[in-house]
Coordinates of C-alpha atoms in Angstrom, one line a residue:
Chain L
M1096 CA 26.2 15.0 14.7
L1097 CA 26.5 15.0 10.8
R1098 CA 28.2 12.0 11.4
V1099 CA 26.6 9.9 13.3
A1100 CA 23.8 10.7 10.7
A1101 CA 25.6 9.8 8.5
V1102 CA 27.4 6.3 10.1
I1103 CA 23.9 5.4 10.3
A1104 CA 22.9 5.4 7.0
A1105 CA 25.4 3.6 6.1
L1106 CA 24.3 0.8 8.0
L1107 CA 20.9 1.0 7.0
L1108 CA 21.7 2.1 3.2
T1109 CA 24.6 -1.1 3.0
A1110 CA 22.3 -4.2 0.9
G1111 CA 22.1 -6.6 3.2
P1112 CA 22.9 -9.9 2.4
A1113 CA 21.1 -9.1 -1.2
A1114 CA 17.9 -11.4 -1.1
A1115 CA 17.3 -13.5 -4.1
H1116 CA 14.4 -11.5 -4.9
G1117 CA 12.0 -9.7 -2.5
F1118 CA 9.5 -11.5 -0.6
G1119 CA 6.4 -11.0 -2.0
Q1120 CA 7.1 -10.5 -5.8
R1121 CA 3.6 -9.8 -7.3
F1122 CA 2.3 -11.9 -10.6
D1123 CA 0.1 -9.1 -11.1
L1124 CA -1.0 -8.7 -15.3
P1125 CA -1.8 -4.7 -15.9
L1126 CA -5.6 -3.5 -16.3
P1127 CA -6.3 -3.8 -20.1
L1128 CA -5.9 -1.1 -22.2
W1129 CA -9.7 -1.6 -22.5
L1130 CA -10.9 -2.1 -18.7
W1131 CA -8.7 1.3 -17.8
V1132 CA -10.6 3.2 -20.3
T1133 CA -14.0 2.0 -18.8
G1134 CA -12.8 2.5 -15.5
A1135 CA -12.1 6.4 -16.4
G1136 CA -15.2 6.8 -18.2
A1137 CA -16.6 5.0 -15.3
T1138 CA -15.2 8.0 -13.2
I1139 CA -16.1 10.4 -14.7
V1140 CA -19.5 9.1 -15.5
V1141 CA -20.1 8.5 -11.5
S1142 CA -18.6 12.1 -10.8
F1143 CA -21.6 14.4 -12.6
V1144 CA -24.1 11.4 -11.6
V1145 CA -23.4 12.2 -8.1
V1146 CA -23.2 16.3 -8.3
A1147 CA -26.9 15.8 -10.8
L1148 CA -28.1 14.4 -7.0
F1149 CA -26.7 16.5 -5.4
V1150 CA -28.8 19.3 -7.0
R1151 CA -32.1 17.9 -6.5
E1152 CA -31.0 16.9 -3.1
R1153 CA -32.3 18.6 0.2
P1154 CA -29.4 19.2 1.8
G1155 CA -30.1 16.3 5.1
G1156 CA -28.9 17.2 8.6
D1157 CA -24.8 15.2 9.8
L1158 CA -26.0 12.1 11.1
Y1159 CA -26.3 9.0 9.7
P1160 CA -28.7 5.9 10.1
R1161 CA -27.4 3.7 12.4
F1162 CA -28.4 0.4 13.1
V1163 CA -28.0 -0.9 16.3
L1164 CA -26.1 -4.4 16.3
F1165 CA -26.1 -4.7 20.2
R1166 CA -25.8 -2.7 23.0
R1167 CA -21.9 -3.3 25.3
A1168 CA -22.6 -2.9 29.1
G1169 CA -20.4 -5.2 29.3
R1170 CA -21.2 -8.0 28.0
G1171 CA -18.5 -9.9 25.9
A1172 CA -15.5 -8.6 27.7
W1173 CA -13.9 -11.7 29.3
L1174 CA -14.2 -12.6 24.7
V1175 CA -12.5 -9.5 24.2
W1176 CA -9.8 -10.1 26.7
L1177 CA -9.1 -13.7 24.7
L1178 CA -8.5 -12.1 21.9
R1179 CA -6.2 -9.4 23.3
V1180 CA -4.2 -11.8 25.1
V1181 CA -3.9 -14.4 22.3
V1182 CA -2.8 -11.9 20.5
A1183 CA -0.1 -10.2 22.2
A1184 CA 0.8 -13.7 22.4
L1185 CA 1.1 -13.6 18.9
F1186 CA 3.6 -10.7 18.6
L1187 CA 5.6 -12.0 21.1
L1188 CA 5.5 -14.8 18.8
T1189 CA 6.4 -12.3 16.2
V1190 CA 9.2 -10.2 17.7
A1191 CA 10.6 -14.1 19.2
T1192 CA 11.0 -15.9 15.1
G1193 CA 12.6 -12.8 14.2
L1194 CA 15.0 -13.1 17.1
F1195 CA 15.3 -16.3 17.2
G1196 CA 14.2 -18.5 13.9
E1197 CA 15.5 -19.2 10.6
E1198 CA 17.1 -16.8 7.8
D1199 CA 15.2 -17.3 5.2
P1200 CA 12.8 -14.4 4.9
Y1201 CA 10.4 -17.9 3.0
H1202 CA 11.0 -19.3 6.5
N1203 CA 10.1 -17.4 9.2
L1204 CA 7.0 -15.9 10.3
T1205 CA 8.4 -12.6 11.3
P1206 CA 7.8 -10.8 7.4
I1207 CA 5.5 -12.3 6.4
M1208 CA 3.2 -12.0 9.3
V1209 CA 4.4 -8.3 9.6
W1210 CA 4.1 -7.3 6.9
V1211 CA 0.9 -8.9 5.2
I1212 CA -1.4 -10.9 7.7
W1213 CA -0.7 -7.3 10.0
W1214 CA -0.1 -4.9 7.8
V1215 CA -2.0 -5.5 4.9
G1216 CA -4.7 -8.0 6.2
V1217 CA -5.8 -5.8 9.6
A1218 CA -5.7 -2.5 7.4
L1219 CA -9.0 -4.8 5.9
V1220 CA -10.7 -5.9 7.9
C1221 CA -10.5 -2.0 9.2
I1222 CA -11.1 -0.9 5.3
L1223 CA -14.1 -3.9 5.1
L1224 CA -15.3 -4.7 9.4
G1225 CA -13.9 -1.8 12.5
D1226 CA -11.2 -1.6 13.9
L1227 CA -10.0 -4.3 14.8
W1228 CA -6.5 -2.7 15.9
A1229 CA -8.0 -1.0 18.0
L1230 CA -9.6 -3.1 19.8
V1231 CA -6.6 -5.6 19.4
N1232 CA -3.2 -3.6 19.8
P1233 CA -1.0 -5.8 21.4
L1234 CA 1.8 -2.9 22.4
D1235 CA -2.2 -1.2 24.5
T1236 CA -2.5 -5.3 25.5
L1237 CA 1.5 -5.1 27.4
F1238 CA 1.0 -1.6 28.4
R1239 CA -1.9 -2.1 30.5
G1240 CA -0.7 -6.0 32.0
F1241 CA 2.5 -3.2 32.5
E1242 CA -0.1 -0.6 34.3
A1243 CA -1.6 -2.7 35.9
L1244 CA 1.2 -4.3 37.7
T1245 CA 3.3 -1.0 38.2
H1246 CA 0.6 0.9 38.8
A1247 CA 1.8 3.4 36.6
H1248 CA 0.0 6.7 36.2
P1249 CA 1.3 9.3 33.1
H1250 CA 4.2 12.3 33.9
Y1251 CA 3.0 15.1 32.0
D1252 CA 0.1 16.1 30.4
Y1253 CA 0.3 15.6 26.5
P1254 CA 0.6 18.8 25.0
R1255 CA -1.4 20.2 22.8
W1256 CA 1.3 21.7 20.2
L1257 CA 2.9 18.4 19.8
G1258 CA -0.9 17.2 17.5
T1259 CA -0.9 14.4 15.7
W1260 CA 3.1 15.0 14.7
P1261 CA 4.4 12.1 16.6
S1262 CA 2.6 9.6 14.5
V1263 CA 3.7 11.6 11.1
L1264 CA 7.3 11.3 11.7
L1265 CA 6.4 7.5 12.5
F1266 CA 4.6 6.3 10.2
F1267 CA 7.1 8.0 7.0
L1268 CA 9.3 6.1 9.3
F1269 CA 7.6 3.4 8.9
A1270 CA 6.9 4.2 5.1
W1271 CA 10.4 3.9 4.6
A1272 CA 11.2 0.6 6.1
E1273 CA 8.2 -1.2 4.0
L1274 CA 9.1 1.0 0.7
V1275 CA 12.4 1.5 0.6
W1276 CA 14.8 -0.1 2.9
D1277 CA 16.5 -2.7 1.7
A1278 CA 16.2 -5.8 4.9
K1279 CA 13.5 -5.5 5.8
D1280 CA 12.3 -9.0 4.8
E1281 CA 15.0 -9.6 7.5
P1282 CA 13.6 -11.8 10.3
L1283 CA 16.5 -10.5 13.1
L1284 CA 15.8 -6.8 11.3
L1285 CA 12.6 -6.6 11.6
A1286 CA 12.6 -7.9 14.9
Y1287 CA 14.7 -4.5 16.0
A1288 CA 12.2 -2.8 14.1
T1289 CA 9.4 -4.2 15.8
I1290 CA 10.6 -3.2 19.2
A1291 CA 12.1 -0.1 18.9
Y1292 CA 8.6 0.6 18.1
A1293 CA 6.8 -0.8 20.5
A1294 CA 9.8 0.4 22.9
F1295 CA 9.6 3.9 21.4
A1296 CA 5.4 3.7 21.8
W1297 CA 5.9 2.6 25.7
I1298 CA 7.7 5.1 26.3
G1299 CA 5.1 7.6 24.9
M1300 CA 2.5 6.0 27.0
I1301 CA 4.5 6.1 30.5
L1302 CA 5.2 9.9 30.4
F1303 CA 1.8 10.8 28.8
G1304 CA -0.8 8.0 29.3
R1305 CA -1.8 4.5 27.6
E1306 CA -5.3 6.9 26.0
A1307 CA -3.3 10.5 24.7
W1308 CA -0.5 8.2 23.6
L1309 CA -2.1 5.9 21.3
R1310 CA -4.9 8.2 20.7
R1311 CA -2.3 10.3 18.8
G1312 CA 1.5 8.6 19.3
E1313 CA 0.6 5.3 17.9
A1314 CA 1.2 5.9 14.7
F1315 CA -0.8 2.7 13.7
S1316 CA -3.8 3.1 16.0
V1317 CA -4.5 6.4 13.9
A1318 CA -4.0 5.0 10.4
F1319 CA -5.9 2.0 10.8
G1320 CA -8.1 4.0 12.8
V1321 CA -8.4 6.9 10.0
F1322 CA -9.2 3.3 8.0
A1323 CA -11.9 1.9 10.2
R1324 CA -13.4 5.0 9.6
F1325 CA -15.1 3.6 5.6
A1326 CA -15.5 0.3 7.2
V1327 CA -19.9 -0.2 9.2
L1328 CA -19.7 -1.5 11.5
D1329 CA -20.0 1.8 14.3
V1330 CA -18.4 1.2 17.8
R1331 CA -18.8 3.3 20.6
D1332 CA -18.2 2.5 24.0
E1333 CA -22.2 2.3 25.1
D1334 CA -22.6 -0.2 21.9
V1335 CA -21.9 -1.2 19.0
A1336 CA -24.3 -1.0 15.0
L1337 CA -23.9 -0.4 11.2
R1338 CA -23.4 1.9 9.3
P1339 CA -23.5 3.0 5.4
P1340 CA -19.4 2.6 4.2
G1341 CA -17.8 5.8 4.3
V1342 CA -20.1 7.9 6.1
G1343 CA -17.9 7.6 10.0
L1344 CA -15.5 9.8 7.6
L1345 CA -18.4 12.5 8.0
N1346 CA -16.3 14.0 11.3
E1347 CA -18.6 16.0 13.2
R1348 CA -16.2 18.9 14.0
A1349 CA -12.8 20.3 11.5
V1350 CA -9.3 17.6 13.0
S1351 CA -6.3 19.2 13.3
V1352 CA -3.6 20.2 10.8
S1353 CA -1.6 18.0 12.3
F1354 CA -3.8 14.9 11.8
T1355 CA -4.6 16.2 7.9
V1356 CA -0.5 15.7 7.0
F1357 CA -1.2 12.8 8.9
V1358 CA -4.1 11.3 6.3
L1359 CA -2.3 12.8 2.8
L1360 CA 1.3 11.0 4.1
M1361 CA -1.1 7.8 4.2
L1362 CA -2.9 7.9 1.5
S1363 CA 1.0 9.5 -0.3
T1364 CA 2.4 6.0 0.7
V1365 CA 0.0 4.0 -0.4
T1366 CA -0.4 5.3 -4.0
F1367 CA 4.3 5.7 -3.8
D1368 CA 4.1 1.7 -3.1
G1369 CA 2.2 1.3 -6.6
F1370 CA 3.6 3.9 -8.4
L1371 CA 7.3 2.4 -7.2
E1372 CA 7.1 -0.7 -9.4
T1373 CA 5.8 1.2 -12.9
P1374 CA 8.8 1.1 -15.8
F1375 CA 7.6 5.3 -15.2
W1376 CA 9.4 5.1 -11.7
N1377 CA 12.6 3.4 -14.0
R1378 CA 12.7 6.3 -16.4
L1379 CA 12.8 8.7 -13.0
F1380 CA 15.8 6.9 -11.8
S1381 CA 17.7 6.1 -15.1
G1382 CA 17.0 10.1 -16.2
A1383 CA 18.7 10.8 -12.0
Y1384 CA 22.0 9.5 -13.8
N1385 CA 21.6 12.7 -16.9
L1386 CA 22.0 15.6 -14.2
P1387 CA 25.3 15.6 -13.6
V1388 CA 24.8 16.7 -10.0
M1389 CA 23.0 13.8 -9.1
A1390 CA 25.0 11.0 -11.2
R1391 CA 27.8 12.5 -8.8
I1392 CA 25.8 12.8 -6.0
L1393 CA 24.5 9.5 -5.8
F1394 CA 28.0 8.0 -7.4
D1395 CA 30.1 9.4 -4.4
L1396 CA 27.5 7.9 -1.8
S1397 CA 28.1 4.2 -3.4
S1398 CA 30.9 4.7 -3.0
E1399 CA 30.9 4.9 1.0
G1400 CA 28.2 1.9 0.4
I1401 CA 25.4 3.7 0.0
D1402 CA 22.7 2.0 -2.5
D1403 CA 21.9 4.5 -4.3
A1404 CA 17.9 3.2 -6.0
Q1405 CA 18.2 3.5 -2.1
V1406 CA 18.8 6.6 -2.3
M1407 CA 16.1 8.2 -5.3
K1408 CA 13.6 6.0 -3.1
S1409 CA 14.4 8.2 -0.3
I1410 CA 13.6 11.3 -2.2
G1411 CA 10.5 9.6 -4.0
L1412 CA 9.5 9.3 -0.6
V1413 CA 9.9 13.1 1.2
A1414 CA 8.7 14.2 -2.1
F1415 CA 5.7 12.5 -3.4
P1416 CA 3.8 13.6 0.3
L1417 CA 5.3 16.8 -0.2
L1418 CA 3.3 16.6 -3.4
F1419 CA 0.4 16.0 -2.1
V1420 CA 0.6 18.1 0.6
V1421 CA 1.3 21.2 -1.5
V1422 CA -1.8 20.5 -4.1
Y1423 CA -4.5 19.7 -1.7
W1424 CA -3.9 22.6 0.3
C1425 CA -4.0 24.4 -3.5
G1426 CA -6.9 22.2 -3.9
S1427 CA -8.0 23.5 -0.9
W1428 CA -7.4 27.2 -1.6
A1429 CA -9.5 27.2 -5.5
M1430 CA -12.0 25.7 -3.1
V1431 CA -12.4 28.7 -0.9
R1432 CA -11.9 30.9 -3.5
A1433 CA -14.6 29.7 -6.0
A1434 CA -16.9 29.5 -2.8
D1435 CA -16.7 33.3 -2.2
L1436 CA -16.9 33.8 -5.8
F1437 CA -20.5 32.1 -6.1
R1438 CA -21.4 32.9 -2.5
R1439 CA -25.4 34.6 -2.6
S1440 CA -25.7 37.5 -0.9
G1441 CA -26.9 37.1 2.8
P1442 CA -27.1 37.0 5.9
P1443 CA -22.9 37.6 6.4
R1444 CA -21.2 33.7 7.7
A1445 CA -17.5 34.1 8.9
A1446 CA -15.3 33.7 6.4
V1447 CA -14.0 30.4 5.5
S1448 CA -9.5 29.6 5.7
V1449 CA -8.1 28.1 3.7
T1450 CA -7.2 25.5 6.4
D1451 CA -10.4 25.3 7.6
A1452 CA -11.5 24.0 4.1
A1453 CA -8.4 21.7 4.3
T1454 CA -8.6 20.7 7.9
G1455 CA -12.8 19.8 7.1
F1456 CA -12.4 18.1 3.3
V1457 CA -9.1 15.7 3.9
L1458 CA -11.7 12.5 5.0
T1459 CA -13.7 12.6 2.7
L1460 CA -10.2 11.7 0.2
V1461 CA -10.4 8.5 2.4
P1462 CA -12.3 5.9 0.2
I1463 CA -10.0 6.8 -2.9
A1464 CA -6.6 6.3 -1.2
V1465 CA -9.3 2.4 0.8
A1466 CA -10.0 1.6 -2.7
Y1467 CA -6.3 2.2 -4.5
H1468 CA -5.0 0.0 -0.4
L1469 CA -7.5 -2.9 -1.4
A1470 CA -7.0 -3.5 -5.2
H1471 CA -2.8 -3.0 -4.8
Y1472 CA -2.7 -5.6 -1.9
L1473 CA -5.6 -8.2 -2.5
S1474 CA -3.7 -9.7 -5.3
L1475 CA -0.7 -9.8 -2.3
L1476 CA -2.8 -10.9 0.2
L1477 CA -4.5 -14.0 -1.7
T1478 CA -0.6 -15.2 -3.1
A1479 CA 1.7 -14.4 -0.3
G1480 CA -0.6 -14.3 2.3
Q1481 CA -0.5 -18.2 1.6
L1482 CA 2.8 -18.2 2.9
I1483 CA 1.4 -18.4 5.9
V1484 CA 0.0 -22.0 5.8
P1485 CA 3.8 -23.4 6.1
I1486 CA 4.3 -21.3 8.1
A1487 CA 2.0 -21.4 10.5
S1488 CA 3.3 -24.9 11.2
D1489 CA 6.8 -24.1 11.7
P1490 CA 7.3 -20.5 12.6
F1491 CA 10.5 -20.4 13.4
G1492 CA 11.9 -22.5 10.5
V1493 CA 13.3 -25.5 12.2
G1494 CA 11.6 -28.0 10.4
W1495 CA 8.7 -28.4 12.8
D1496 CA 5.0 -29.3 11.2
L1497 CA 2.8 -28.3 14.6
F1498 CA -0.2 -29.2 12.3
G1499 CA 1.0 -30.5 9.3
T1500 CA 0.8 -28.0 7.3
A1501 CA 4.7 -27.2 6.7
G1502 CA 4.5 -28.9 3.7
Y1503 CA 1.7 -26.0 1.5
R1504 CA 2.9 -24.7 -1.2
I1505 CA 1.7 -21.4 -3.1
D1506 CA -1.1 -21.5 -4.9
L1507 CA -0.8 -18.9 -7.6
G1508 CA -3.6 -20.0 -9.2
L1509 CA -6.4 -19.8 -6.6
V1510 CA -7.5 -17.0 -8.2
G1511 CA -7.2 -15.3 -11.7
P1512 CA -6.4 -11.6 -13.2
K1513 CA -9.9 -11.3 -14.6
F1514 CA -11.6 -11.4 -11.0
F1515 CA -8.6 -9.5 -9.6
W1516 CA -8.5 -6.3 -12.6
Y1517 CA -12.6 -6.4 -13.2
T1518 CA -12.4 -6.1 -9.0
A1519 CA -10.1 -3.8 -8.4
T1520 CA -11.7 -1.3 -11.2
T1521 CA -15.2 -2.1 -10.0
V1522 CA -13.5 -1.3 -5.6
I1523 CA -12.0 1.6 -7.3
V1524 CA -14.9 3.9 -9.5
I1525 CA -17.3 2.6 -5.7
G1526 CA -14.6 4.1 -4.2
H1527 CA -14.4 7.8 -5.7
A1528 CA -18.8 7.7 -5.5
A1529 CA -17.8 8.0 -1.8
A1530 CA -15.1 10.6 -1.6
V1531 CA -17.5 12.8 -4.2
Y1532 CA -20.4 11.9 -2.0
L1533 CA -18.4 12.9 1.5
S1534 CA -17.0 15.9 -0.1
H1535 CA -20.3 17.6 -0.9
V1536 CA -21.8 16.7 2.0
V1537 CA -19.5 18.5 3.8
A1538 CA -19.5 21.9 1.1
L1539 CA -23.1 22.4 2.6
R1540 CA -21.8 21.6 5.7
V1541 CA -18.8 24.3 5.7
F1542 CA -20.4 26.9 2.6
G1543 CA -23.7 26.6 4.4
D1544 CA -25.0 28.2 1.4
R1545 CA -25.8 25.2 -1.5
R1546 CA -24.8 27.5 -4.8
A1547 CA -21.5 28.5 -3.4
A1548 CA -21.0 25.3 -2.0
L1549 CA -21.7 23.6 -6.1
V1550 CA -19.1 25.4 -6.6
S1551 CA -17.1 25.3 -4.7
Q1552 CA -16.9 21.8 -6.0
G1553 CA -15.7 21.6 -9.0
P1554 CA -11.8 21.7 -8.0
M1555 CA -12.5 19.0 -5.5
L1556 CA -13.7 17.4 -8.5
A1557 CA -10.4 17.7 -10.3
L1558 CA -8.3 16.6 -8.3
M1559 CA -10.5 13.7 -6.8
V1560 CA -10.9 12.7 -10.6
A1561 CA -6.7 13.6 -11.4
Y1562 CA -6.4 11.1 -8.0
T1563 CA -8.7 8.6 -8.9
M1564 CA -6.8 8.7 -12.9
L1565 CA -3.0 7.4 -10.8
S1566 CA -4.6 4.4 -9.0
L1567 CA -6.5 3.4 -12.2
W1568 CA -3.1 4.5 -14.5
I1569 CA -1.2 2.7 -11.8
L1570 CA -2.7 -0.4 -12.0
A1571 CA -2.5 0.2 -15.2
Q1572 CA 1.0 -0.5 -15.8
P1573 CA 3.7 -3.1 -16.1
I1574 CA 4.6 -3.6 -12.7
V1575 CA 8.8 -3.6 -13.0
G1576 CA 12.0 -4.5 -10.7
Chain M
M998 CA 0.5 8.0 -28.2
R999 CA -0.8 5.7 -25.6
L1000 CA -3.0 4.1 -27.5
S1001 CA -1.1 4.0 -30.1
R1002 CA 1.6 1.9 -29.1
S1003 CA -0.3 -0.5 -27.8
L1004 CA -2.3 -1.4 -30.8
V1005 CA 1.3 -1.7 -33.2
L1006 CA 2.6 -3.7 -30.0
L1007 CA -1.0 -5.7 -30.2
L1008 CA 0.1 -5.5 -34.0
V1009 CA 3.8 -7.6 -33.9
L1010 CA 2.7 -9.2 -31.0
L1011 CA -0.5 -11.1 -32.5
P1012 CA 1.4 -12.7 -34.9
L1013 CA 2.8 -14.4 -32.0
T1014 CA -0.2 -15.9 -29.9
V1015 CA -2.3 -17.1 -32.8
Q1016 CA 0.5 -19.2 -33.8
A1017 CA 0.4 -19.8 -30.0
Q1018 CA -2.2 -23.0 -30.5
E1019 CA 0.1 -25.3 -30.5
T1020 CA 3.9 -25.1 -29.6
A1021 CA 4.9 -20.7 -28.3
T1022 CA 8.5 -21.4 -29.2
F1023 CA 11.1 -17.8 -28.2
N1024 CA 14.3 -17.7 -29.1
L1025 CA 16.1 -15.4 -26.5
A1026 CA 20.1 -14.5 -27.1
L1027 CA 21.5 -13.4 -23.8
A1028 CA 24.7 -11.4 -24.6
D1029 CA 26.8 -9.9 -21.7
G1030 CA 23.4 -11.1 -19.5
K1031 CA 21.0 -8.8 -21.5
L1032 CA 18.6 -9.8 -24.3
V1033 CA 19.8 -9.2 -27.2
N1034 CA 17.1 -8.2 -30.4
A1035 CA 13.8 -8.6 -28.6
P1036 CA 11.4 -7.5 -26.2
D1037 CA 11.6 -7.4 -22.6
T1038 CA 8.0 -8.8 -22.1
I1039 CA 6.7 -11.6 -24.1
R1040 CA 2.7 -12.7 -24.0
V1041 CA 0.4 -15.6 -24.1
Q1042 CA -2.4 -17.4 -23.1
Q1043 CA -3.2 -19.1 -20.6
G1044 CA -3.1 -22.6 -21.6
D1045 CA -1.0 -22.5 -23.9
A1046 CA 2.4 -24.9 -24.4
V1047 CA 5.7 -22.8 -24.6
E1048 CA 9.1 -23.4 -25.2
L1049 CA 11.8 -20.6 -23.8
R1050 CA 15.3 -21.5 -26.2
W1051 CA 18.4 -19.8 -24.2
T1052 CA 21.3 -19.2 -25.7
S1053 CA 24.3 -17.5 -24.0
D1054 CA 27.4 -15.6 -24.4
R1055 CA 28.5 -16.7 -21.7
P1056 CA 27.4 -19.4 -18.7
M1057 CA 24.4 -18.2 -16.6
A1058 CA 21.1 -19.5 -14.9
I1059 CA 18.3 -18.3 -15.4
E1060 CA 15.1 -18.6 -13.3
L1061 CA 11.8 -18.3 -14.0
H1062 CA 10.1 -16.6 -11.0
G1063 CA 6.1 -18.3 -10.2
Y1064 CA 6.5 -21.2 -12.3
E1065 CA 9.7 -21.8 -10.9
I1066 CA 11.7 -23.5 -13.8
K1067 CA 15.3 -22.8 -13.5
T1068 CA 17.9 -24.4 -16.5
Q1069 CA 21.8 -23.1 -17.2
V1070 CA 23.1 -22.4 -20.1
S1071 CA 26.4 -21.9 -21.3
P1072 CA 28.2 -20.9 -24.8
Q1073 CA 27.9 -24.6 -25.4
T1074 CA 25.1 -25.4 -24.9
P1075 CA 21.4 -23.8 -25.0
G1076 CA 19.3 -23.6 -22.2
V1077 CA 15.5 -24.7 -22.6
M1078 CA 12.9 -24.1 -20.7
S1079 CA 9.6 -26.0 -21.7
F1080 CA 6.4 -25.7 -20.3
R1081 CA 2.2 -25.3 -20.3
A1082 CA 1.4 -21.7 -18.7
T1083 CA -1.4 -23.0 -16.5
I1084 CA -0.9 -20.3 -13.9
A1085 CA -1.9 -17.0 -15.6
G1086 CA -0.2 -13.0 -14.6
R1087 CA 3.5 -11.5 -14.8
F1088 CA 6.3 -13.9 -13.7
Q1089 CA 9.7 -12.2 -15.0
V1090 CA 12.9 -13.7 -15.9
H1091 CA 16.1 -13.2 -13.7
A1092 CA 19.7 -14.8 -14.4
E1093 CA 22.8 -14.8 -12.7
G1094 CA 26.2 -14.8 -13.4
S1095 CA 25.9 -11.8 -15.5
S1096 CA 27.8 -8.6 -14.0
H1097 CA 24.6 -7.2 -13.3
G1098 CA 24.0 -9.5 -10.6
H1099 CA 20.5 -11.1 -9.9
A1100 CA 18.7 -9.0 -12.6
T1101 CA 15.2 -8.9 -14.4
I1102 CA 16.2 -9.8 -18.2
L1103 CA 12.3 -11.0 -19.5
Y1104 CA 9.1 -10.8 -18.3
L1105 CA 6.5 -13.0 -19.1
E1106 CA 2.8 -12.4 -19.6
V1107 CA 0.0 -14.7 -18.9
Y1108 CA -3.3 -14.1 -20.2
P1109 CA -6.3 -15.3 -18.9
K1110 CA -8.7 -17.6 -21.7

């Protein structure tokens, strides 16, 4: 068993034909010092303003304002289906170009589609507008087709103990592929990975039913769903409504522990992506060679043909989320302790456990991650994303020119660094404000007592400021490697 | 600590960027595929005329990404990259032919006006 694992690891970690340089290479200038300091200052000020507003504000109800745009009542269903069919066709095309197209990632649809248009682009739509993935998910569409043909019924009830854990595991593997895997830009291997994921999802749907699996086992439905809770469009079965950004994260009841871990995994991997490009990571990496034990292990592995950089990144990818979980649970513990100490004597309430706090507050961290995601990936979308223009005309890289755009060359000057600097800083400060606000609302609900709620937010505020500072710090680092 | 280091860096680089009004020229020497006696990042202002003059103790191919400018350098013949820094951003210079494979040897930072 161990041997098989070792062989698989060796296969995955052995560098393929060395790509000239990473697909989606970044050209971002680090935030200038003054802007970093301004952003950090604004973060602190905004925190206190939000807290001060809360001291005065009467606690309102949990419901947020909704402005109904239109009632659904089956209207527009054909439009949604048209969209579903188009996206399913795009999905099949993306797999086909990977299998049969040109090997060069710059002349093949698969890498740009997966890493930029889908993972960055769809996430962006989910964050700003609403849950696009739930609307068009091709795995869902294709399986619905399969269901219609075979009249298949789920074999088992989804076990409760399994929770969102399948998504946690699958998202971890995805993050590994995105951040560590050397061959992630090779169209053929990327197509295999996509097929493997789709097959796994379909097996899950066959066993436990389509909807059960989409809700807990399809990592991207869960991930994009988390992002979309921030969005302004509130899509329900009966209607589509507008709501203030972020309020969708005020979950009506506490989420499960597995879902909490999933959210923390998402937040930590998004941050880890930026962290890997900092000089600090490079120093950690070379520092590892100063430890005789690590140096020996890395040396032995590389003599087996396993790339040491990937080993180090893999270790980081495990350690980073674990660190997030531990720090967050400590923060939750501190929150509960603070609230207990300062609770006014009154009618006794059921004690709030640390787990209650952790699962109750986790979604309030999402705006900070969403903001960092936007700040980090916007430039990638606007630079590397332009590759879709020539590739759309020639998805297989065989010399077609379907739309007459095959000769388009990427314009790196489309938007300048100043645009990114100001957008990134603004977005991060706004995201922080939203997080602090949401977490105060949740505190009122979880701890009941106004004073206890306010005091409980001391540790949470410290946690959020630290997290926001980490985001800003990474953006102020020069990108290396 | 960071602030003071940035200030020092600023003071060191300020003369470079001021003279850059005409042509910012950088003499870059490679030994065993690595830069000798130079910082790993050079900074210019957007719009500057830039000239990177390369010498090397071994034949190498050097490429400035983003601007997509390539040059060859060998012990006998120096390589020159001469261009106007029209695009702002941070760009990697890669070298091929060293024992370190395809490595980043220098970053060029073009700051917006």
